[in-house]
């Protein structure tokens, strides 16, 4: 009886896996097409200086405008891309598009930095920094206007190699931020060793910081920790004014979140940006 149950469980599970992997394979094939046929799009979410309210940059967030499924969020396809080599052309597409956008803003007399998210596989790719360097030259973009966000988990696959790649980015004058800070491992040792300028506090801590004492403690101590390492802090997921006010009192430098602006297509970003005093 036990064996049968076990067998049933197994076959049920593997059927699940099969239909799952078929869907994934289709997705992966589609993703190749998406890159070639321009179905990808960058949305931009502004980040503000909490003291002045000025927008000093934005984060590029990838969207897939799928011909059948509509706008697909990154959570539905990036983890898949990250399991394969397709993350390389994908990230290259993101970097190239971001570079073109910075150039276009510069031609309009605007200096807006764009932060791009890179994956673990990009961080262990020793060619990545030289590709980025070529793009910066091709589009004649000041290096400080490109920022790179990495997560702590992206560093653990091959910490030694990742460290080398990060060091190369640093030498190029590119600003680096640790994303989703507090959700990964060994945060302290990375803070000591990595040439980073910014910590982004994960929105899971920011979201309830006014109602949850533990979250409040985490946010407050992360800001203190960052400052003692001479780092800037960006709070993500700021959804209301009271949270923004408390972050200001805690000396958090920058904020990002729906309360300020959602991630939007470039035309909406421009309208939002032009309507503010920057
Ligand atoms: P992330 O880097 O932590 O990006 C922030 C996510 O929080 C974005 O989700 C953004 O839309 C969302 N967000 C921003 N403000 C708020 C808020 O006030 N409230 C709430 N509830 N959410 C907020 P999104 O765009 O769905 O991206 C999800 C994740 O996908 C990103 O998390 C990032 O890890 C990944 N991702 C996005 N674009 C790229 C990319 O080009 N390359 C790579 N490798 N990963 C990307
Ligand atoms: Ca990010
Ligand atoms: Ca984040
Ligand atoms: Ca996150």
GROMACS .gro file of C-alpha atoms and ligand atoms in nm:
model
  327
    1UNK     CA    1   0.000   0.000   0.000
    2UNK     CA    2   0.279   0.228   0.093
    3UNK     CA    3   0.466   0.149  -0.229
    4UNK     CA    4   0.155   0.221  -0.434
    5UNK     CA    5   0.096   0.553  -0.267
    6UNK     CA    6   0.454   0.634  -0.324
    7UNK     CA    7   0.430   0.533  -0.690
    8UNK     CA    8   0.120   0.741  -0.743
    9UNK     CA    9   0.280   1.038  -0.581
   10UNK     CA   10   0.581   0.999  -0.803
   11UNK     CA   11   0.389   0.965  -1.127
   12UNK     CA   12   0.162   1.252  -1.034
   13UNK     CA   13   0.463   1.463  -0.953
   14UNK     CA   14   0.648   1.377  -1.274
   15UNK     CA   15   0.338   1.455  -1.484
   16UNK     CA   16   0.329   1.789  -1.314
   17UNK     CA   17   0.693   1.835  -1.394
   18UNK     CA   18   0.639   1.733  -1.756
   19UNK     CA   19   0.365   1.979  -1.829
   20UNK     CA   20   0.561   2.235  -1.636
   21UNK     CA   21   0.879   2.178  -1.833
   22UNK     CA   22   0.693   2.175  -2.166
   23UNK     CA   23   0.552   2.515  -2.082
   24UNK     CA   24   0.895   2.629  -1.977
   25UNK     CA   25   1.056   2.507  -2.297
   26UNK     CA   26   0.793   2.691  -2.502
   27UNK     CA   27   0.855   3.002  -2.293
   28UNK     CA   28   1.229   2.975  -2.348
   29UNK     CA   29   1.188   2.937  -2.724
   30UNK     CA   30   0.948   3.233  -2.723
   31UNK     CA   31   1.200   3.434  -2.525
   32UNK     CA   32   1.456   3.399  -2.802
   33UNK     CA   33   1.194   3.531  -3.042
   34UNK     CA   34   1.106   3.808  -2.798
   35UNK     CA   35   1.463   3.938  -2.805
   36UNK     CA   36   1.489   3.916  -3.184
   37UNK     CA   37   1.147   4.061  -3.256
   38UNK     CA   38   1.145   4.350  -3.014
   39UNK     CA   39   0.877   4.221  -2.778
   40UNK     CA   40   1.079   4.333  -2.479
   41UNK     CA   41   1.036   4.672  -2.322
   42UNK     CA   42   1.194   4.861  -2.037
   43UNK     CA   43   0.977   5.032  -1.781
   44UNK     CA   44   1.136   5.300  -1.567
   45UNK     CA   45   1.070   5.365  -1.201
   46UNK     CA   46   1.203   5.695  -1.064
   47UNK     CA   47   1.403   5.723  -0.746
   48UNK     CA   48   1.401   6.047  -0.551
   49UNK     CA   49   1.630   6.227  -0.312
   50UNK     CA   50   1.418   6.226   0.004
   51UNK     CA   51   1.547   6.563   0.129
   52UNK     CA   52   1.496   6.764  -0.190
   53UNK     CA   53   1.234   6.555  -0.369
   54UNK     CA   54   1.447   6.570  -0.686
   55UNK     CA   55   1.463   6.269  -0.912
   56UNK     CA   56   1.823   6.159  -0.947
   57UNK     CA   57   1.778   5.841  -1.141
   58UNK     CA   58   1.557   5.547  -1.212
   59UNK     CA   59   1.555   5.170  -1.225
   60UNK     CA   60   1.503   4.984  -1.552
   61UNK     CA   61   1.251   4.702  -1.509
   62UNK     CA   62   1.201   4.452  -1.786
   63UNK     CA   63   0.861   4.369  -1.938
   64UNK     CA   64   0.771   4.120  -2.207
   65UNK     CA   65   0.489   4.229  -2.432
   66UNK     CA   66   0.394   3.877  -2.537
   67UNK     CA   67   0.177   3.847  -2.853
   68UNK     CA   68  -0.053   3.593  -2.680
   69UNK     CA   69  -0.017   3.651  -2.306
   70UNK     CA   70   0.004   4.030  -2.297
   71UNK     CA   71   0.241   4.207  -2.062
   72UNK     CA   72   0.438   3.935  -1.881
   73UNK     CA   73   0.603   4.041  -1.552
   74UNK     CA   74   0.973   3.962  -1.505
   75UNK     CA   75   0.904   3.716  -1.221
   76UNK     CA   76   0.743   3.488  -1.483
   77UNK     CA   77   1.038   3.466  -1.718
   78UNK     CA   78   1.360   3.600  -1.565
   79UNK     CA   79   1.412   3.307  -1.323
   80UNK     CA   80   1.372   3.079  -1.627
   81UNK     CA   81   1.619   3.282  -1.833
   82UNK     CA   82   1.858   3.276  -1.540
   83UNK     CA   83   1.869   2.896  -1.548
   84UNK     CA   84   2.000   2.901  -1.903
   85UNK     CA   85   2.244   3.090  -2.121
   86UNK     CA   86   1.965   3.308  -2.258
   87UNK     CA   87   2.019   3.542  -1.965
   88UNK     CA   88   2.329   3.670  -2.149
   89UNK     CA   89   2.156   3.806  -2.464
   90UNK     CA   90   1.868   3.917  -2.240
   91UNK     CA   91   2.089   4.125  -2.011
   92UNK     CA   92   2.278   4.258  -2.310
   93UNK     CA   93   1.947   4.374  -2.456
   94UNK     CA   94   1.860   4.545  -2.126
   95UNK     CA   95   2.202   4.713  -2.103
   96UNK     CA   96   2.191   4.830  -2.465
   97UNK     CA   97   1.838   4.968  -2.430
   98UNK     CA   98   1.927   5.147  -2.107
   99UNK     CA   99   2.234   5.299  -2.272
  100UNK     CA  100   2.027   5.423  -2.569
  101UNK     CA  101   1.779   5.577  -2.324
  102UNK     CA  102   2.048   5.759  -2.125
  103UNK     CA  103   2.185   5.893  -2.456
  104UNK     CA  104   1.843   6.006  -2.567
  105UNK     CA  105   1.784   6.190  -2.237
  106UNK     CA  106   2.127   6.351  -2.262
  107UNK     CA  107   2.043   6.475  -2.610
  108UNK     CA  108   1.737   6.639  -2.451
  109UNK     CA  109   1.963   6.802  -2.190
  110UNK     CA  110   1.867   6.566  -1.907
  111UNK     CA  111   2.113   6.374  -1.695
  112UNK     CA  112   1.922   6.077  -1.559
  113UNK     CA  113   2.102   5.771  -1.426
  114UNK     CA  114   1.959   5.428  -1.500
  115UNK     CA  115   2.008   5.132  -1.267
  116UNK     CA  116   2.006   4.794  -1.439
  117UNK     CA  117   1.954   4.459  -1.264
  118UNK     CA  118   2.214   4.193  -1.337
  119UNK     CA  119   2.188   3.822  -1.260
  120UNK     CA  120   2.427   3.574  -1.101
  121UNK     CA  121   2.526   3.440  -1.443
  122UNK     CA  122   2.617   3.788  -1.564
  123UNK     CA  123   2.832   3.838  -1.258
  124UNK     CA  124   3.042   3.531  -1.325
  125UNK     CA  125   3.081   3.624  -1.693
  126UNK     CA  126   3.423   3.784  -1.723
  127UNK     CA  127   3.326   3.935  -2.061
  128UNK     CA  128   3.040   4.132  -1.910
  129UNK     CA  129   3.241   4.439  -1.797
  130UNK     CA  130   3.415   4.479  -2.135
  131UNK     CA  131   3.079   4.450  -2.315
  132UNK     CA  132   2.943   4.722  -2.088
  133UNK     CA  133   3.250   4.935  -2.154
  134UNK     CA  134   3.202   4.904  -2.533
  135UNK     CA  135   2.836   5.005  -2.500
  136UNK     CA  136   2.923   5.308  -2.287
  137UNK     CA  137   3.169   5.415  -2.558
  138UNK     CA  138   2.934   5.336  -2.846
  139UNK     CA  139   2.659   5.556  -2.702
  140UNK     CA  140   2.899   5.807  -2.552
  141UNK     CA  141   2.741   5.773  -2.208
  142UNK     CA  142   2.916   5.908  -1.896
  143UNK     CA  143   2.999   5.601  -1.691
  144UNK     CA  144   2.848   5.740  -1.373
  145UNK     CA  145   2.502   5.744  -1.538
  146UNK     CA  146   2.492   5.366  -1.557
  147UNK     CA  147   2.434   5.186  -1.231
  148UNK     CA  148   2.425   4.815  -1.166
  149UNK     CA  149   2.213   4.637  -0.908
  150UNK     CA  150   2.324   4.300  -0.782
  151UNK     CA  151   2.177   4.075  -0.516
  152UNK     CA  152   2.364   3.899  -0.242
  153UNK     CA  153   2.247   3.564  -0.379
  154UNK     CA  154   2.407   3.648  -0.715
  155UNK     CA  155   2.740   3.655  -0.537
  156UNK     CA  156   2.733   3.309  -0.383
  157UNK     CA  157   2.758   3.091  -0.697
  158UNK     CA  158   3.122   3.183  -0.748
  159UNK     CA  159   3.214   3.458  -0.503
  160UNK     CA  160   3.572   3.487  -0.625
  161UNK     CA  161   3.477   3.539  -0.990
  162UNK     CA  162   3.184   3.764  -0.901
  163UNK     CA  163   3.417   3.977  -0.695
  164UNK     CA  164   3.652   4.014  -0.994
  165UNK     CA  165   3.366   4.117  -1.223
  166UNK     CA  166   3.237   4.365  -0.968
  167UNK     CA  167   3.588   4.504  -0.933
  168UNK     CA  168   3.604   4.555  -1.312
  169UNK     CA  169   3.274   4.746  -1.307
  170UNK     CA  170   3.409   4.957  -1.025
  171UNK     CA  171   3.723   5.039  -1.223
  172UNK     CA  172   3.498   5.159  -1.504
  173UNK     CA  173   3.344   5.412  -1.265
  174UNK     CA  174   3.008   5.237  -1.261
  175UNK     CA  175   2.805   5.268  -0.943
  176UNK     CA  176   2.705   4.944  -0.782
  177UNK     CA  177   2.416   4.877  -0.548
  178UNK     CA  178   2.328   4.573  -0.340
  179UNK     CA  179   1.964   4.500  -0.413
  180UNK     CA  180   1.709   4.340  -0.178
  181UNK     CA  181   1.946   4.396   0.111
  182UNK     CA  182   1.871   4.186   0.416
  183UNK     CA  183   1.709   3.898   0.229
  184UNK     CA  184   2.031   3.712   0.141
  185UNK     CA  185   2.330   3.572   0.329
  186UNK     CA  186   2.659   3.702   0.466
  187UNK     CA  187   2.562   4.063   0.416
  188UNK     CA  188   2.832   4.189   0.648
  189UNK     CA  189   3.126   4.027   0.473
  190UNK     CA  190   3.011   4.161   0.135
  191UNK     CA  191   2.982   4.508   0.281
  192UNK     CA  192   3.341   4.485   0.389
  193UNK     CA  193   3.478   4.352   0.062
  194UNK     CA  194   3.273   4.490  -0.225
  195UNK     CA  195   3.335   4.830  -0.386
  196UNK     CA  196   2.969   4.936  -0.365
  197UNK     CA  197   2.810   5.276  -0.310
  198UNK     CA  198   2.450   5.192  -0.231
  199UNK     CA  199   2.230   4.957  -0.033
  200UNK     CA  200   1.871   4.908  -0.139
  201UNK     CA  201   1.651   4.798   0.150
  202UNK     CA  202   1.412   4.531   0.035
  203UNK     CA  203   1.051   4.636   0.013
  204UNK     CA  204   0.941   4.348   0.235
  205UNK     CA  205   1.091   4.543   0.528
  206UNK     CA  206   0.977   4.888   0.414
  207UNK     CA  207   0.616   4.791   0.340
  208UNK     CA  208   0.508   4.744   0.703
  209UNK     CA  209   0.775   4.943   0.885
  210UNK     CA  210   0.515   5.174   1.039
  211UNK     CA  211   0.305   4.893   1.184
  212UNK     CA  212   0.561   4.617   1.245
  213UNK     CA  213   0.821   4.684   1.513
  214UNK     CA  214   1.061   4.420   1.385
  215UNK     CA  215   1.055   4.569   1.034
  216UNK     CA  216   1.110   4.915   1.180
  217UNK     CA  217   1.416   4.787   1.367
  218UNK     CA  218   1.553   4.622   1.051
  219UNK     CA  219   1.507   4.937   0.843
  220UNK     CA  220   1.659   5.160   1.110
  221UNK     CA  221   1.959   4.938   1.170
  222UNK     CA  222   2.022   4.881   0.800
  223UNK     CA  223   2.037   5.255   0.746
  224UNK     CA  224   2.277   5.289   1.041
  225UNK     CA  225   2.490   5.003   0.914
  226UNK     CA  226   2.506   5.145   0.560
  227UNK     CA  227   2.601   5.488   0.688
  228UNK     CA  228   2.879   5.352   0.904
  229UNK     CA  229   3.022   5.195   0.587
  230UNK     CA  230   2.981   5.528   0.404
  231UNK     CA  231   2.705   5.395   0.180
  232UNK     CA  232   2.388   5.556   0.046
  233UNK     CA  233   2.055   5.398   0.120
  234UNK     CA  234   1.760   5.356  -0.114
  235UNK     CA  235   1.436   5.238   0.043
  236UNK     CA  236   1.225   5.048  -0.207
  237UNK     CA  237   0.853   4.982  -0.195
  238UNK     CA  238   0.756   5.317  -0.040
  239UNK     CA  239   0.380   5.316  -0.075
  240UNK     CA  240   0.268   5.612   0.138
  241UNK     CA  241   0.368   5.956   0.262
  242UNK     CA  242   0.400   5.866   0.634
  243UNK     CA  243   0.658   5.597   0.544
  244UNK     CA  244   0.848   5.852   0.337
  245UNK     CA  245   0.846   6.097   0.630
  246UNK     CA  246   0.980   5.838   0.873
  247UNK     CA  247   1.252   5.738   0.625
  248UNK     CA  248   1.349   6.104   0.598
  249UNK     CA  249   1.380   6.127   0.977
  250UNK     CA  250   1.598   5.816   0.970
  251UNK     CA  251   1.833   5.998   0.724
  252UNK     CA  252   1.761   5.753   0.443
  253UNK     CA  253   1.889   5.927   0.129
  254UNK     CA  254   1.664   5.799  -0.146
  255UNK     CA  255   1.328   5.638  -0.202
  256UNK     CA  256   1.150   5.444  -0.470
  257UNK     CA  257   0.797   5.309  -0.469
  258UNK     CA  258   0.440   5.334  -0.588
  259UNK     CA  259   0.383   5.641  -0.370
  260UNK     CA  260   0.639   5.827  -0.579
  261UNK     CA  261   0.570   5.663  -0.913
  262UNK     CA  262   0.506   5.314  -1.049
  263UNK     CA  263   0.739   5.163  -1.308
  264UNK     CA  264   0.614   5.316  -1.636
  265UNK     CA  265   0.695   5.325  -2.009
  266UNK     CA  266   0.939   5.597  -2.112
  267UNK     CA  267   0.671   5.842  -2.235
  268UNK     CA  268   0.500   5.836  -1.895
  269UNK     CA  269   0.834   5.865  -1.718
  270UNK     CA  270   0.916   6.175  -1.924
  271UNK     CA  271   0.578   6.330  -1.844
  272UNK     CA  272   0.628   6.259  -1.472
  273UNK     CA  273   0.984   6.392  -1.479
  274UNK     CA  274   0.903   6.709  -1.674
  275UNK     CA  275   0.615   6.791  -1.437
  276UNK     CA  276   0.856   6.810  -1.141
  277UNK     CA  277   1.119   7.063  -1.057
  278UNK     CA  278   1.449   6.884  -1.100
  279LIG     P1  279   1.360   4.430  -0.793
  279LIG     O1  280   1.490   4.458  -0.859
  279LIG     O2  281   1.359   4.420  -0.645
  279LIG     O3  282   1.261   4.544  -0.847
  279LIG     C1  283   1.165   4.606  -0.768
  279LIG     C2  284   1.028   4.543  -0.790
  279LIG     O4  285   0.939   4.602  -0.698
  279LIG     C3  286   0.970   4.571  -0.929
  279LIG     O5  287   0.892   4.460  -0.966
  279LIG     C4  288   0.880   4.691  -0.902
  279LIG     O6  289   0.774   4.704  -0.995
  279LIG     C5  290   0.828   4.659  -0.766
  279LIG     N1  291   0.789   4.778  -0.690
  279LIG     C6  292   0.843   4.900  -0.694
  279LIG     N2  293   0.784   4.984  -0.606
  279LIG     C7  294   0.688   4.912  -0.543
  279LIG     C8  295   0.591   4.942  -0.441
  279LIG     O7  296   0.582   5.054  -0.390
  279LIG     N3  297   0.509   4.840  -0.401
  279LIG     C9  298   0.516   4.716  -0.455
  279LIG     N4  299   0.431   4.624  -0.411
  279LIG     N5  300   0.607   4.684  -0.552
  279LIG    C10  301   0.692   4.780  -0.595
  279LIG     P2  302   0.901   4.400  -1.111
  279LIG     O8  303   0.914   4.509  -1.212
  279LIG     O9  304   0.789   4.303  -1.125
  279LIG    O10  305   1.038   4.321  -1.108
  279LIG    C11  306   1.053   4.209  -1.026
  279LIG    C12  307   1.196   4.163  -1.022
  279LIG    O11  308   1.238   4.113  -1.148
  279LIG    C13  309   1.295   4.272  -0.990
  279LIG    O12  310   1.296   4.294  -0.851
  279LIG    C14  311   1.424   4.211  -1.041
  279LIG    O13  312   1.477   4.120  -0.947
  279LIG    C15  313   1.377   4.135  -1.161
  279LIG     N6  314   1.405   4.213  -1.282
  279LIG    C16  315   1.334   4.312  -1.338
  279LIG     N7  316   1.395   4.357  -1.451
  279LIG    C17  317   1.508   4.285  -1.463
  279LIG    C18  318   1.616   4.283  -1.560
  279LIG    O14  319   1.622   4.360  -1.656
  279LIG     N8  320   1.715   4.191  -1.538
  279LIG    C19  321   1.715   4.104  -1.432
  279LIG     N9  322   1.816   4.020  -1.420
  279LIG    N10  323   1.617   4.106  -1.341
  279LIG    C20  324   1.515   4.194  -1.356
  280LIG    CA1  325   1.648   4.601  -0.847
  281LIG    CA1  326   1.497   4.524  -0.503
  282LIG    CA1  327   1.291   4.257  -0.459
   0.00000   0.00000   0.00000
